[in-house]
Short mmCIF file of C-alpha atoms and ligand atoms in Angstrom, two decimals:
data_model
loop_
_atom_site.label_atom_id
_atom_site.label_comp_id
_atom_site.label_asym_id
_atom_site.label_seq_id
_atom_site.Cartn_x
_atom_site.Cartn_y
_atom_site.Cartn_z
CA UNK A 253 15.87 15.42 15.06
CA UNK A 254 14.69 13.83 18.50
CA UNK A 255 18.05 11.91 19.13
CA UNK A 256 16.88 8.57 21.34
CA UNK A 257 20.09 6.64 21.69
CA UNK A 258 19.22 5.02 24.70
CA UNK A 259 16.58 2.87 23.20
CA UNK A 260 17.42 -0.29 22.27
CA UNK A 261 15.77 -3.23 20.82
CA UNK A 262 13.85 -4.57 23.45
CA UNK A 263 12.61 -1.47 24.43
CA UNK A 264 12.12 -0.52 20.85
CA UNK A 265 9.93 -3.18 20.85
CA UNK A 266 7.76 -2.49 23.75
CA UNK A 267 7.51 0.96 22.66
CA UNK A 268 6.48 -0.47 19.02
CA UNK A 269 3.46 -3.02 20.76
CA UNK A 270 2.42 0.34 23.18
CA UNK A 271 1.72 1.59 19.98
CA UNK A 272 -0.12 -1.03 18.77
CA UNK A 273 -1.99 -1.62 21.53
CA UNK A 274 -2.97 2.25 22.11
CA UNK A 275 -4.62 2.31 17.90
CA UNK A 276 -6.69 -1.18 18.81
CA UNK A 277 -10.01 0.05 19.02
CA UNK A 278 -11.26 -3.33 20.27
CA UNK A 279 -12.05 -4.67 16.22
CA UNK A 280 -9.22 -2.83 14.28
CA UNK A 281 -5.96 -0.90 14.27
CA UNK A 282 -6.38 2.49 13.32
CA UNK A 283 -3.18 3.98 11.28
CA UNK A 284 -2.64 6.65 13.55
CA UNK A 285 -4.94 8.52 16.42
CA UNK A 286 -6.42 11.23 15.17
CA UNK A 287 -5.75 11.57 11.67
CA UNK A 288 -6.35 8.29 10.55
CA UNK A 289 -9.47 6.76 13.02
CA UNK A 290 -10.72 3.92 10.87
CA UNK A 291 -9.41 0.97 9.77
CA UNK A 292 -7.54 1.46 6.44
CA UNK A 293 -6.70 -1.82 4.34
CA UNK A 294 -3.47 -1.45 3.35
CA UNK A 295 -2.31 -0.47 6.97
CA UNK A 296 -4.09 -3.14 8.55
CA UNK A 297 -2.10 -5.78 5.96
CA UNK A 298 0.91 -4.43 7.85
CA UNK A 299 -0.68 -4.25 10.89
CA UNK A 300 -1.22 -8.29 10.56
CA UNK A 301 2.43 -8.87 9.60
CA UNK A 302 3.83 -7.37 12.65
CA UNK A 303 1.73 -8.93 14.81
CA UNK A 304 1.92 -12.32 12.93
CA UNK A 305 4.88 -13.61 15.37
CA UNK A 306 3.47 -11.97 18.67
CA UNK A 307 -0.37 -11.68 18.47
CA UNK A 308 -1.39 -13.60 15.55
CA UNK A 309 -5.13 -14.43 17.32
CA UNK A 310 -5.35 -10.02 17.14
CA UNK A 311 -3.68 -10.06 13.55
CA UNK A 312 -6.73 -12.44 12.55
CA UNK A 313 -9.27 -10.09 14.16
CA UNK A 314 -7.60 -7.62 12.03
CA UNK A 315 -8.04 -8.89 8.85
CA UNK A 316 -11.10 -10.60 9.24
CA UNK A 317 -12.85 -7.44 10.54
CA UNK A 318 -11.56 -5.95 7.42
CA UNK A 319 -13.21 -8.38 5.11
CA UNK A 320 -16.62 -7.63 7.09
CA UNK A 321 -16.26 -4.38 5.08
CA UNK A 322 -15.86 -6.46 1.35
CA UNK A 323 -18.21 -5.81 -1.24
CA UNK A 324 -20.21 -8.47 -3.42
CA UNK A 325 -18.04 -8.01 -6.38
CA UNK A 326 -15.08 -9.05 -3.97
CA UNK A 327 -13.80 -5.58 -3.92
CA UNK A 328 -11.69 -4.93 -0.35
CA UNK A 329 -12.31 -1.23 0.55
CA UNK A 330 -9.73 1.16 1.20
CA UNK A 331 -11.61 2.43 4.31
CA UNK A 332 -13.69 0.48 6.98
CA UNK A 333 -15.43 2.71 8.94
CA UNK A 334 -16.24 1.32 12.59
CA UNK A 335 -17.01 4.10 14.39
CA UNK A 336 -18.38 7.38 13.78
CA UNK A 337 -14.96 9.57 14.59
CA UNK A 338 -15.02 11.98 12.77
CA UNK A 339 -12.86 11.56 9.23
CA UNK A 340 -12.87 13.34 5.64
CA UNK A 341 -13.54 11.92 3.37
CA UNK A 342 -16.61 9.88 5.35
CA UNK A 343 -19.38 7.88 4.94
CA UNK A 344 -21.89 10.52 3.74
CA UNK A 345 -19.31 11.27 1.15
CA UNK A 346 -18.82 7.79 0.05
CA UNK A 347 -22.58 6.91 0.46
CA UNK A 348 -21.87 3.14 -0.09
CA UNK A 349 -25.10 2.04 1.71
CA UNK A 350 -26.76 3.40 -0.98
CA UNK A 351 -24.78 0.87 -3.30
CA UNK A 352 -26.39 -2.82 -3.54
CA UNK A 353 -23.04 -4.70 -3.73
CA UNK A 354 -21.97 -2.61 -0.79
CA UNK A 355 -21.99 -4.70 2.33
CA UNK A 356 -25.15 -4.09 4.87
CA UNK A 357 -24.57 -2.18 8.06
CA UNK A 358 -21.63 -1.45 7.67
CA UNK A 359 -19.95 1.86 5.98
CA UNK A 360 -16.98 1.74 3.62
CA UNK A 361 -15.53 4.24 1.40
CA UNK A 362 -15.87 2.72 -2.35
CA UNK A 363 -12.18 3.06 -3.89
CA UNK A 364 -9.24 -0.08 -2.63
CA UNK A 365 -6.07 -0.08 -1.99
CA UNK A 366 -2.73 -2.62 -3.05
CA UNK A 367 -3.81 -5.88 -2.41
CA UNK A 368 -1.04 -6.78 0.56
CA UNK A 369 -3.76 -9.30 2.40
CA UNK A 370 -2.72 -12.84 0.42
CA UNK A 371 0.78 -11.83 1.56
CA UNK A 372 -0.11 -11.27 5.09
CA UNK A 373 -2.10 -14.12 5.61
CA UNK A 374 0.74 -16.31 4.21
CA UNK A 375 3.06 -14.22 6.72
CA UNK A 376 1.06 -15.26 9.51
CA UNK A 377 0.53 -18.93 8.47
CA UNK A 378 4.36 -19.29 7.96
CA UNK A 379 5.08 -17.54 11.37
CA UNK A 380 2.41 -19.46 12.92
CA UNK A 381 1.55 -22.50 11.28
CA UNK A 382 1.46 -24.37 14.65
CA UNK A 383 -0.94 -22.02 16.46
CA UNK A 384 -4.20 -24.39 16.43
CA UNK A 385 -6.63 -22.05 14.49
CA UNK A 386 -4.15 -20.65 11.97
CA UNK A 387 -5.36 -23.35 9.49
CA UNK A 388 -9.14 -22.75 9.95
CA UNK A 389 -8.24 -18.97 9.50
CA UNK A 390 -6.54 -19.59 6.31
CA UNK A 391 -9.88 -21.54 4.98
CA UNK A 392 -12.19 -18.95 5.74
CA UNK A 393 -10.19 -16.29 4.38
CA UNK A 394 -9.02 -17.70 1.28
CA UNK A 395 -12.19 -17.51 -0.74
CA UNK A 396 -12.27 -14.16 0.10
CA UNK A 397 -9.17 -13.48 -1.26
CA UNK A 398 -9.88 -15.10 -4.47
CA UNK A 399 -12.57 -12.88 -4.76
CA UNK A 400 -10.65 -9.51 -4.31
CA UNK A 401 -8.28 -10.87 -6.60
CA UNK A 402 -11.38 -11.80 -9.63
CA UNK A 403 -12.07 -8.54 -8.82
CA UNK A 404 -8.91 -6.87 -9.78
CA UNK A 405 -9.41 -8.97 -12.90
CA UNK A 406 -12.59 -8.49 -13.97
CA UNK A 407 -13.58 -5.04 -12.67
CA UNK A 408 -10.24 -3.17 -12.66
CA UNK A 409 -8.08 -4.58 -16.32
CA UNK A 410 -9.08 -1.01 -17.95
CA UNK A 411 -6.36 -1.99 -20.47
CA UNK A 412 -7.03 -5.18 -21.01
CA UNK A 413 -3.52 -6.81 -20.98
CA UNK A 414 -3.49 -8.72 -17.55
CA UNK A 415 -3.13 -5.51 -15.11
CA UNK A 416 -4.77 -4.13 -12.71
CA UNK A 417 -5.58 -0.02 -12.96
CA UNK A 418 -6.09 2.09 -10.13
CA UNK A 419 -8.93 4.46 -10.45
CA UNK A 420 -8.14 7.37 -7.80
CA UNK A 421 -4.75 7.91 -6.54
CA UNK A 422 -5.91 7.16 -2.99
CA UNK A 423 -5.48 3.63 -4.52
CA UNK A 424 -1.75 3.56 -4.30
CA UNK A 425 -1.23 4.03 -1.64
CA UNK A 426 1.45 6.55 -1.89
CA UNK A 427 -1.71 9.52 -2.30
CA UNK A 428 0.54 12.45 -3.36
CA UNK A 429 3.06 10.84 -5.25
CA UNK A 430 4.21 13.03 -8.61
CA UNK A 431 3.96 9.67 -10.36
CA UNK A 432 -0.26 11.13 -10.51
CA UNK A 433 0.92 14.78 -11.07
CA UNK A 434 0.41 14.47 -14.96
CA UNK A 435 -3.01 12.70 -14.69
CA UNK A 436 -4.37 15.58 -12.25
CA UNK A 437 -2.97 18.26 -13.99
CA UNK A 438 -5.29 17.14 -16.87
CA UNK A 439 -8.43 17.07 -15.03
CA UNK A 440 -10.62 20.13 -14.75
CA UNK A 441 -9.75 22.90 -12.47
CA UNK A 442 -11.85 22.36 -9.08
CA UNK A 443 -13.07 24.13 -6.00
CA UNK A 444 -14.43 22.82 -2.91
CA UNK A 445 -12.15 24.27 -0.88
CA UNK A 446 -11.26 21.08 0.71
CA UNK A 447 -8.51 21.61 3.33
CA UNK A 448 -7.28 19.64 6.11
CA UNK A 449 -4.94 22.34 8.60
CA UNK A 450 -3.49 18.79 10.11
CA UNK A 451 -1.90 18.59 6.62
CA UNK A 452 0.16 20.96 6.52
CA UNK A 453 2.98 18.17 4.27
CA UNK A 454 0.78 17.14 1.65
CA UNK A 455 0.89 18.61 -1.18
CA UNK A 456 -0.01 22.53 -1.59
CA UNK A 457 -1.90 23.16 -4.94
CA UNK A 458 -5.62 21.99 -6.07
CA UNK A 459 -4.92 18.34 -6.04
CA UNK A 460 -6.65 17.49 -3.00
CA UNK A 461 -9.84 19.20 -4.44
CA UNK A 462 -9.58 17.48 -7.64
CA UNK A 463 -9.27 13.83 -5.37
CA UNK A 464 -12.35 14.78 -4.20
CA UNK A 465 -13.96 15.38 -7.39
CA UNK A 466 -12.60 11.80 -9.14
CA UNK A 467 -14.15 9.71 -5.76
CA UNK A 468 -17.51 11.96 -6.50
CA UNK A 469 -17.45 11.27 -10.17
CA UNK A 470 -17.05 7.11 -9.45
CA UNK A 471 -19.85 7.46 -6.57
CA UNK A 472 -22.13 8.96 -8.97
CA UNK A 473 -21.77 6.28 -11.65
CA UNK A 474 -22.83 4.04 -8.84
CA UNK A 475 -19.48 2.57 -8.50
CA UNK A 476 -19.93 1.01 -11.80
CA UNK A 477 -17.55 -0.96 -13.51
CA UNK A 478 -18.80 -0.14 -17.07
CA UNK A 479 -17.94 3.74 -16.38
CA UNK A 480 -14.74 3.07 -15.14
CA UNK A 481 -14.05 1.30 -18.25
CA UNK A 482 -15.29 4.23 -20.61
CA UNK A 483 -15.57 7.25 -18.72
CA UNK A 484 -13.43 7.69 -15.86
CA UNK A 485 -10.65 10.11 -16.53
CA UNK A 486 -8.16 8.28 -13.79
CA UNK A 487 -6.45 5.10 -14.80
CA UNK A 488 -3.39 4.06 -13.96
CA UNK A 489 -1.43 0.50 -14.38
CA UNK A 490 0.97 0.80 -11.17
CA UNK A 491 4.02 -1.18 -11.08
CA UNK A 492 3.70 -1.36 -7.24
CA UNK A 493 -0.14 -2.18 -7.02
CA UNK A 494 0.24 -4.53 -9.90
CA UNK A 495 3.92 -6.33 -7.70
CA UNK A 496 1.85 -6.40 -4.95
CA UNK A 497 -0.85 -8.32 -6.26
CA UNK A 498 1.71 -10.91 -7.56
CA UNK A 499 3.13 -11.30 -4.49
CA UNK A 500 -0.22 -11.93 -3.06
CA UNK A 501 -0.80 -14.59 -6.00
CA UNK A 502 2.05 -16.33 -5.40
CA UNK A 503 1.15 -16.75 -1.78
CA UNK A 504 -2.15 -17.76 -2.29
CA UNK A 505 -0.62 -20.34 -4.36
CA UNK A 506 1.44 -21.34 -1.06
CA UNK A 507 -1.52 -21.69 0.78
CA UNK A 508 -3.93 -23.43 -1.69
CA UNK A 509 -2.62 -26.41 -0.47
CA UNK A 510 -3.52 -25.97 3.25
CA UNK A 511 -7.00 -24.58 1.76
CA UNK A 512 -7.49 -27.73 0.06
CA UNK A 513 -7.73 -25.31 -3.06
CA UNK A 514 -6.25 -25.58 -6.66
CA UNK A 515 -3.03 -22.97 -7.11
CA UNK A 516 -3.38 -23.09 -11.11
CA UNK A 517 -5.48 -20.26 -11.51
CA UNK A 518 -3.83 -17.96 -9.19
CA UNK A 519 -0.48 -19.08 -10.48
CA UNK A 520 -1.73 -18.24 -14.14
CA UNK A 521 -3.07 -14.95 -12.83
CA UNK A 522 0.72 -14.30 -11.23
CA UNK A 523 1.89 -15.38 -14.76
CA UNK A 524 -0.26 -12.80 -16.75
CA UNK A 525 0.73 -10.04 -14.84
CA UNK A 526 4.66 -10.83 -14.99
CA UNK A 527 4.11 -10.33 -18.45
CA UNK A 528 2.38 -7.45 -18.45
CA UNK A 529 4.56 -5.54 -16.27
CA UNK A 530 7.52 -6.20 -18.39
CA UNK A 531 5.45 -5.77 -21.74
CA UNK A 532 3.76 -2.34 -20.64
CA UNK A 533 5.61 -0.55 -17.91
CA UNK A 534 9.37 -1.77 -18.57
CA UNK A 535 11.39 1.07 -19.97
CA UNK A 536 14.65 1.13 -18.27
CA UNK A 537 12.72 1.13 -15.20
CA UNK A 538 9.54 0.38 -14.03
CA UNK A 539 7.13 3.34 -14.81
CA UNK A 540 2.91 3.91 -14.21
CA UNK A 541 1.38 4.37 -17.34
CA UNK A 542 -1.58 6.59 -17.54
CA UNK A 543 -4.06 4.14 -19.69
CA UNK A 544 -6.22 7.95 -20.55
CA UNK A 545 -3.23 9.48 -21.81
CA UNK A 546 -1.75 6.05 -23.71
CA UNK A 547 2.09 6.23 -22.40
CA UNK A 548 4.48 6.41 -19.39
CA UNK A 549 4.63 9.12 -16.98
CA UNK A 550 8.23 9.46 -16.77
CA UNK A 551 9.11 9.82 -13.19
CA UNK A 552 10.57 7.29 -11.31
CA UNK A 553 9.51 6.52 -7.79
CA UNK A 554 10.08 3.94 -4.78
CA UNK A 555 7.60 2.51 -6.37
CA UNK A 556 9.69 2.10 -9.84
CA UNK A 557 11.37 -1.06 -7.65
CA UNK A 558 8.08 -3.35 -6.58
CA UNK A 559 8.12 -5.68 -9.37
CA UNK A 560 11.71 -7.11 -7.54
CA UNK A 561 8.80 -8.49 -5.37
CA UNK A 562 8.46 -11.18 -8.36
CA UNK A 563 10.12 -13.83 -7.09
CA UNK A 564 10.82 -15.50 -10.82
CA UNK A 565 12.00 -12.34 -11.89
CA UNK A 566 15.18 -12.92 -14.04
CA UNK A 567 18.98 -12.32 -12.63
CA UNK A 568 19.69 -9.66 -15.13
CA UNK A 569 16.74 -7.01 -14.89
CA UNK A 570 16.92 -7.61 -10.83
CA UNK A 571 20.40 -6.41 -11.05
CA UNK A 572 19.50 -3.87 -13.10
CA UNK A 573 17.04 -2.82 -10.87
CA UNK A 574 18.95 -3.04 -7.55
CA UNK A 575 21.60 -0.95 -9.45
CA UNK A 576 19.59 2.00 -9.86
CA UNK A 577 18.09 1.35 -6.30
CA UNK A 578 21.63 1.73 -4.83
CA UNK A 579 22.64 4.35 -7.42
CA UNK A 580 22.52 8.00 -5.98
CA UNK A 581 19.10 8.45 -8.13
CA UNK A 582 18.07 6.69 -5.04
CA UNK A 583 19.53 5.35 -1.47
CA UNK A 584 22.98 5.75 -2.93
CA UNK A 585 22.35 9.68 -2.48
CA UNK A 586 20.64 9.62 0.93
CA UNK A 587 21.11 8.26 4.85
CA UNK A 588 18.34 7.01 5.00
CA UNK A 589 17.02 4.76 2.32
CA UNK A 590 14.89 4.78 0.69
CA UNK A 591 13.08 8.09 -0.67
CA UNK A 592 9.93 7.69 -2.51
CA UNK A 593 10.78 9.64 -5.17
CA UNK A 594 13.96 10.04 -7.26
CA UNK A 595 16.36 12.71 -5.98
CA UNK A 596 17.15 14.33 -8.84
CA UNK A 597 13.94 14.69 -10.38
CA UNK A 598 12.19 18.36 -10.67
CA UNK A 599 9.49 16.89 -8.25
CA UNK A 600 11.32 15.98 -5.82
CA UNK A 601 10.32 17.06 -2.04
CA UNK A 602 12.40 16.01 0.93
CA UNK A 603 9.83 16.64 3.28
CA UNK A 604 7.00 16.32 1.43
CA UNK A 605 4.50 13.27 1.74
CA UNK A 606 4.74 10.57 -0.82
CA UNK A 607 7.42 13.36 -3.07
CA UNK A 608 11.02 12.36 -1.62
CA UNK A 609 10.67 11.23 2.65
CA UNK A 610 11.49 7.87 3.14
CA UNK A 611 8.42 5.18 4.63
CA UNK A 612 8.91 1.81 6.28
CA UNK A 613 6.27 0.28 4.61
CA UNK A 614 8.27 0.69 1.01
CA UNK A 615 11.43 -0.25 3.20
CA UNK A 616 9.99 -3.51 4.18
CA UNK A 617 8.82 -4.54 0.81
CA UNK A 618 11.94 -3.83 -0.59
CA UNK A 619 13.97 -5.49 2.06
CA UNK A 620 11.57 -8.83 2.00
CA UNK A 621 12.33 -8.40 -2.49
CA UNK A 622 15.84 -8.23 -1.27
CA UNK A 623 15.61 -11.27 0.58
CA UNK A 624 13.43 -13.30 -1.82
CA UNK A 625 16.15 -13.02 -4.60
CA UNK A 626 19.30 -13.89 -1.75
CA UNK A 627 20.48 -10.04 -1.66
CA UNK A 628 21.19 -10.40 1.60
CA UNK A 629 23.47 -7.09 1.71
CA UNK A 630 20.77 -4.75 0.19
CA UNK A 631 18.59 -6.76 2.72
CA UNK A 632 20.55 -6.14 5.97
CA UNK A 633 21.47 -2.39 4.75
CA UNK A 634 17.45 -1.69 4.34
CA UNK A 635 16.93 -3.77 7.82
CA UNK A 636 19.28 -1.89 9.96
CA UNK A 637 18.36 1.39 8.12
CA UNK A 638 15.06 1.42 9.13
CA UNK A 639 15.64 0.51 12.67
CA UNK A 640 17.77 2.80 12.90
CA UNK A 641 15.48 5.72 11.65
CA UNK A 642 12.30 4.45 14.22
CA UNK A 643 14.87 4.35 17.12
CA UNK A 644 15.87 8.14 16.28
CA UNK A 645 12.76 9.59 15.49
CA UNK A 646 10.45 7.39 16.55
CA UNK A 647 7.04 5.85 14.87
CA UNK A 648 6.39 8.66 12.29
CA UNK A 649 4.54 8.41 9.07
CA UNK A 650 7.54 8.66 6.90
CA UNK A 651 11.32 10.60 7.38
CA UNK A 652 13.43 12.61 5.64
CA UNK A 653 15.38 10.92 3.49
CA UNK A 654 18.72 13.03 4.36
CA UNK A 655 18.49 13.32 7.87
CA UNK A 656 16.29 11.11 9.14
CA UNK A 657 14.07 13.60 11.33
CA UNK A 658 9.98 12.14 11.38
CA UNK A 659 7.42 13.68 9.31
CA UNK A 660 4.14 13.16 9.30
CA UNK A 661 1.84 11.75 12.39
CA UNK A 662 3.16 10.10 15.27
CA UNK A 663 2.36 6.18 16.56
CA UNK A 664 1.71 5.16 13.23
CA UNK A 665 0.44 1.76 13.18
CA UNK A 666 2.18 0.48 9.88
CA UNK A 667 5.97 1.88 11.38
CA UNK A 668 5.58 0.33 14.82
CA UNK A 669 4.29 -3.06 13.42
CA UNK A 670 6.69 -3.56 10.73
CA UNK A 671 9.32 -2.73 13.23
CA UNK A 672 8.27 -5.76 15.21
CA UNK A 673 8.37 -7.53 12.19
CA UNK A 674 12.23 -6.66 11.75
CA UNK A 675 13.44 -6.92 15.05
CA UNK A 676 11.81 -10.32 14.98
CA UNK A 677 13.41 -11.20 11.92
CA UNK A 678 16.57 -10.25 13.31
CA UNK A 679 16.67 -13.15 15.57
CA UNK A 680 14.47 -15.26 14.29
CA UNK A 681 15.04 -14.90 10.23
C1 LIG B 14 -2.30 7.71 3.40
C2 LIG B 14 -1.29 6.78 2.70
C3 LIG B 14 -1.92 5.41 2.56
C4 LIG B 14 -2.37 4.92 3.92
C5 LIG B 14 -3.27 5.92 4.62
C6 LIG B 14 -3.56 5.55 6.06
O1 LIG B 14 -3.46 7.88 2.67
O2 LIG B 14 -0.89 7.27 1.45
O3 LIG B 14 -0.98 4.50 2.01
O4 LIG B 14 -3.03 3.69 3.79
O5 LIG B 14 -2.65 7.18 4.63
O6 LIG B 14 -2.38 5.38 6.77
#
């Protein structure tokens, strides 16, 4: 491990905003140079968070360049593509100029990604509710927000019960998680020889091909909804996707008010999918459930603990969650909290992407969940654990779990601007 115990918090955070400032490309923060050089949704969500205290005029460029890239049906892609840098998947795989709700002049890929933006916009308003255009940024934004979220609910319930599926596992946002090794497995056998040598972590068998083949098969429909709904062998009700879309409900609700807006529907929205997580993934735990296969897939992950993101969710289950959180299925077992996938299950990968490192994005979410429901323990412990892993090993991708050593790329955007987000916190909470 690179041992940097001379670095601390202010220059932490100077090293975290050099960062920053060297993936701006001028419109967007790329997640990391090189392997990542276009602007990714999710990451850029982050991106805005961390820079909601320090830069919140560049954390609205960020997101509102993003939502250049939405498409007519209000779907936010997982990939805005800026520049022509060279990236697999690209745009002559994706091909969404050839798709009419696609937006014009502009490439995207045609999958999304958790719907973090409602939550980072409300971060930034509450951090910076005094800067003079925060309010006029909120108004333009928040219709398009409601529209990624009627999305979600018209375009993406596949099992009709309130939730939102993911179609591809690039969705997640946690691509190579072994919560999606049962729904590959059962897809056809593949070849295009896809192979990325910078990748060396991911994950070694045919998967990548077959991710390849799913965003093919949903290009070729035309990106239309009506195959996803009775063709498209991928579907998946995340509990993490689906918590992060409540969370982002629940905030717009916050800021309906400042966008002279009504909160009811987005606060029955919140309400139908608080149900459904409880009524279709709850089994002990929080699990995915593969709608194609019609039950759980049985392998708990970080991402097993997102629905503690409900803010009305009741005393008993959080406890029952946090106690398997802390247990050593999970951070109780490791240094440094908390791995992405349970430590005890066959799939299990310290080093591997997504299968067992720990990430700071999961960190964050689980320490603001911590915080939401007055936990301020498990709060502080994932706080000064993730601090403590960036100011060892620096902005990596993700760590290992036992150790703490970086995996993954370097100066990635999402781990140097959450960190400004917690070292702000830390004096400012
Ligand atoms: C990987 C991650 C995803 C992230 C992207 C860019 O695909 O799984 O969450 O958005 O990289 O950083």
């Amino acid at each position: 491990m690179e041992a940097r115990p001379g670095v601390d918090d202010a220059a932490l955070g100077r090293e975290a905003q050099a960062v920053l400032d060297a993936n701006w490309t001028g419109s967007a923060t790329v997640p990391a140079p090189g392997l990542y050089p276009h602007q990714w949704s999710l990451d850029s969500a982050y991106v805005a968070i961390g820079l909601a205290r320090g830069n919140p005029e560049r954390a609205r460029a960020e997101l509102a360049n993003l939502f250049r890239g939405q498409w007519r049906t209000g779907m936010v892609p997982h990939i805005v593509f800026h520049s022509t840098a060279n990236y697999f998947p690209g745009p002559p795989v994706w091909r969404s100029h050839e798709c009419a709700d696609a937006p014009n002049g502009l490439a995207t890929s045609g999958l999304t990604q958790p719907p973090l933006q409602a939550l980072a916009v409300w971060w930034l308003w509450r951090h910076a509710a005094a800067d003079p255009q925060a309010r006029a940024f909120v108004r333009h934004v928040y219709p398009l927000l409601l529209a990624q979220h009627r999305y979600l609910e018209t375009a993406r319930d596949l099992g009709g019960d309130g939730l939102a599926a993911i179609v591809h596992p690039w969705e997640s946002g946690m691509d190579d998680s072994p919560a999606w090794d049962p729904p590959l497995d059962a897809l056809p056998t593949v070849r295009y020889a896809y192979h990325r040598e910078e990748l060396p972590d991911r994950h070694p068998d045919n998967h990548h091909d077959r991710y390849v083949w799913l965003a093919l098969r949903y290009r070729d429909s035309g990106y239309s909804a009506a195959y996803l709904r009775q063709e498209h062998p991928f579907a998946i009700e995340d509990p993490l996707f689906n918590a992060i879309w409540l969370a982002s409900c629940e905030a717009l609700a916050e800021l309906a008010p400042v966008a002279g807006a009504d909160p009811r529907g987005v606060l029955e929205t919140a309400e139908r999918i608080r149900w459904a997580l409880t009524a279709r993934l709850w089994d002990g735990l929080f699990y995915a459930r593969d709608l194609r296969a019609g039950r759980l897939i049985p392998v708990a992950t970080v991402g097993s603990f997102g629905p503690l993101l409900d803010p009305r969710m009741p005393v008993d289950r959080v406890a029952a969650l946090v106690g398997v959180l802390e247990s050593v299925r999970f951070m109780g077992a490791t240094g440094y909290p908390v791995p992405s996938c349970e430590i005890r299950a066959a799939e299990f990968d310290r080093a591997r992407y997504w299968r067992g490192p720990s990430w700071v994005n999961t960190n964050w979410l689980l320490r603001h969940a911590a915080a939401t429901h007055q936990l301020t323990d498990l709060a502080h412990a994932l706080e000064a654990c993730t601090l403590r892993l960036v100011r060892q090993a620096g902005f990596r991708e993700c760590f290992d779990p036992f150790d703490g050593s970086g995996r993954g790329c370097r100066d990635f955007s999402w781990s140097a601007a959450l960190t400004l987000d917690l070292l702000a916190d830390s004096v400012d909470p």
